[in-house]
Amino acid sequence: MNRLNIACKVALGSTLAFVVVDLIFATLFTDSVLLWTPADTQLTTPPSLVMTAHGCVNKVCAELPTTLVGRIKVNSAINKTLTWRTLEDELSYVQHGGEWRPQDSPALCLPRHKVAIIVPYKNREDQLLAFLRHIHPFLQRQQIHYGIYVVEQANTTEEFNKGRLMNAGFVEAMRQHNWTCVIFHDVDLLPENDLNTYRCDLHNVRHMTVAVDRYKYTIGYSAHMGGVVAFTPEQFKTVNGYSNLFWLWGGEDDDMRNRSAFHTGYEVCERLVNRTDA
C-alpha cells in the first residue's frame, strides 16, 4: 500500500457515497465479544440474461480479468489542484453514490464479487480526493460490482471514533445492497498492484495491508490488523463488529485481531498487499 501524506467540508457527488452519521447509530454493535484458498473466494453469480444499456449480458466476469495490469506506479504527492469538480468529470462513468457494475460498462459481464468499500473519514479532503481518483479505476479493472462509502461523524467537534464509524458504515452499506464482501479501508492507503484483488475469503478474515512502504514493505508489527481488512458480512457479525470504546487514533484494529483470531476462531489471512507515505 502507498500511504498518502496529509497535506472539510465534502459534498455528495457522483464519485462517492458520503454517509454522515451520528455515533448513536453505531451502537448496534456492543462491546461484548461473540463466542485463502483461491477456490474459496469465487463468489460466482450464476449466468443469466441481463439487459443493460450496452446490450444483453449472460457471461460471468473472469476471476482474473485480462484488464489487470499488475504493479502500478503510485504518486504519493498531494495534488492541490485536484477538485471535486475535476474528479467528477474524470469519473463521470461512476454511478451517483460511488457505485459501479461491470454489466453496465463495456466489460459487459456479470460480477463474481459484490464489494462495499467503507472509508472512515475526518478532515483529510486532499487524501480523499487522491484515494477516489486512484481506487475507482483500480477496482474497475478487477471487474467487481462495488460501492464506496465514506463515513464521517455528524459532530466533527467530537473526538474521532473510528470503530463506531466503521460499524455505522457497515449498517448503512448493507441497507442499500446485499454485498457479499465488506472492506474497511484507510483513506491514506493506495493499493499498488491490481493483482491484489479486493474480495473476501469465505473462511478467514483477510488482512490486506501486510506490505506497506512506510515499514519497508513489511507488516509493521506482528499483531497489526489495521489499514485494509476484508470481511464477509457473516464474519463481521460473528466478531460483533469493531469496538465502540476506542477514541482518537488506534486500538480498535488490535482489538479486532483479538476478536477475530482468539475469540471466534477465524484465521487472519495475510497476503501480499502494498505501500505508504504519511
Short mmCIF file of C-alpha atoms in Angstrom, two decimals, residues 110-218:
data_model
loop_
_atom_site.label_atom_id
_atom_site.label_comp_id
_atom_site.label_asym_id
_atom_site.label_seq_id
_atom_site.Cartn_x
_atom_site.Cartn_y
_atom_site.Cartn_z
CA LEU A 110 -21.79 -10.29 -14.53
CA PRO A 111 -19.59 -9.75 -11.44
CA ARG A 112 -18.39 -12.63 -9.29
CA HIS A 113 -17.98 -10.33 -6.29
CA LYS A 114 -20.12 -7.58 -4.76
CA VAL A 115 -17.90 -5.45 -2.55
CA ALA A 116 -18.62 -2.49 -0.27
CA ILE A 117 -15.59 -0.29 0.49
CA ILE A 118 -16.08 1.56 3.79
CA VAL A 119 -13.77 4.52 4.47
CA PRO A 120 -13.84 6.17 7.94
CA TYR A 121 -13.05 9.83 7.43
CA LYS A 122 -12.23 13.07 9.21
CA ASN A 123 -10.59 16.22 7.84
CA ARG A 124 -8.50 14.64 5.08
CA GLU A 125 -10.02 16.10 1.95
CA ASP A 126 -6.79 16.07 -0.11
CA GLN A 127 -6.24 12.41 0.71
CA LEU A 128 -9.87 11.54 -0.03
CA LEU A 129 -9.66 13.14 -3.48
CA ALA A 130 -6.45 11.24 -4.25
CA PHE A 131 -7.91 7.99 -2.92
CA LEU A 132 -11.05 8.22 -5.07
CA ARG A 133 -9.09 9.11 -8.20
CA HIS A 134 -6.90 6.03 -7.67
CA ILE A 135 -9.32 3.42 -6.36
CA HIS A 136 -12.14 3.70 -8.93
CA PRO A 137 -10.12 2.63 -12.00
CA PHE A 138 -8.24 0.11 -9.83
CA LEU A 139 -11.47 -1.66 -8.83
CA GLN A 140 -12.97 -1.47 -12.30
CA ARG A 141 -10.05 -3.36 -13.79
CA GLN A 142 -10.94 -6.16 -11.37
CA GLN A 143 -14.49 -6.23 -12.82
CA ILE A 144 -16.29 -6.37 -9.49
CA HIS A 145 -19.56 -4.71 -8.50
CA TYR A 146 -18.51 -2.20 -5.85
CA GLY A 147 -19.75 0.77 -3.86
CA ILE A 148 -17.63 3.24 -1.90
CA TYR A 149 -18.97 4.56 1.40
CA VAL A 150 -17.11 7.43 3.05
CA VAL A 151 -18.35 7.78 6.62
CA GLU A 152 -17.94 10.93 8.72
CA GLN A 153 -19.20 11.82 12.20
CA ALA A 154 -22.15 14.21 12.26
CA ASN A 155 -20.49 16.15 15.10
CA THR A 156 -16.97 16.78 13.84
CA THR A 157 -16.01 18.63 17.04
CA GLU A 158 -16.08 15.35 18.98
CA GLU A 159 -13.06 13.08 19.20
CA PHE A 160 -12.65 10.61 16.35
CA ASN A 161 -14.11 7.15 16.97
CA LYS A 162 -13.05 5.02 14.00
CA GLY A 163 -14.63 1.81 15.28
CA ARG A 164 -18.10 3.35 15.53
CA LEU A 165 -17.78 4.90 12.09
CA MET A 166 -16.88 1.55 10.53
CA ASN A 167 -19.80 -0.14 12.31
CA ALA A 168 -22.20 2.54 11.09
CA GLY A 169 -20.80 2.31 7.57
CA PHE A 170 -21.40 -1.45 7.57
CA VAL A 171 -25.03 -1.00 8.63
CA GLU A 172 -25.70 1.69 6.01
CA ALA A 173 -23.99 -0.27 3.22
CA MET A 174 -25.94 -3.46 3.97
CA ARG A 175 -29.19 -1.50 3.98
CA GLN A 176 -28.54 -0.46 0.39
CA HIS A 177 -27.26 -3.72 -1.13
CA ASN A 178 -26.75 -7.38 -0.37
CA TRP A 179 -22.96 -7.01 -0.51
CA THR A 180 -21.05 -10.29 -0.29
CA CYS A 181 -17.82 -8.67 0.93
CA VAL A 182 -17.11 -5.59 3.05
CA ILE A 183 -13.66 -3.99 3.06
CA PHE A 184 -12.70 -1.38 5.67
CA HIS A 185 -10.14 0.95 4.12
CA ASP A 186 -7.99 3.78 5.49
CA VAL A 187 -8.24 6.83 3.25
CA ASP A 188 -4.45 7.31 3.09
CA LEU A 189 -3.65 3.83 1.71
CA LEU A 190 -3.43 3.21 -2.03
CA PRO A 191 -3.02 -0.30 -3.47
CA GLU A 192 0.00 -0.64 -5.74
CA ASN A 193 -0.88 -3.86 -7.56
CA ASP A 194 -4.29 -4.71 -9.01
CA LEU A 195 -3.50 -8.43 -8.71
CA ASN A 196 -4.17 -7.71 -5.04
CA THR A 197 -7.84 -8.49 -5.57
CA TYR A 198 -10.47 -6.74 -3.48
CA ARG A 199 -12.58 -9.70 -2.40
CA CYS A 200 -13.22 -11.83 0.67
CA ASP A 201 -12.08 -15.24 1.84
CA LEU A 202 -15.15 -17.27 2.77
CA HIS A 203 -13.48 -18.93 5.75
CA ASN A 204 -10.99 -16.40 7.11
CA VAL A 205 -10.79 -12.69 7.83
CA ARG A 206 -8.46 -11.13 5.28
CA HIS A 207 -5.89 -8.54 6.39
CA MET A 208 -4.76 -6.85 3.19
CA THR A 209 -2.08 -4.40 4.36
CA VAL A 210 0.80 -6.69 5.14
CA ALA A 211 3.36 -4.93 2.91
CA VAL A 212 3.43 -1.19 3.43
CA ASP A 213 6.05 1.20 2.06
CA ARG A 214 6.36 3.08 5.37
CA TYR A 215 7.51 -0.16 7.00
CA LYS A 216 9.80 -1.15 4.10
CA TYR A 217 7.06 -3.43 2.78
CA THR A 218 6.60 -5.37 5.99
#
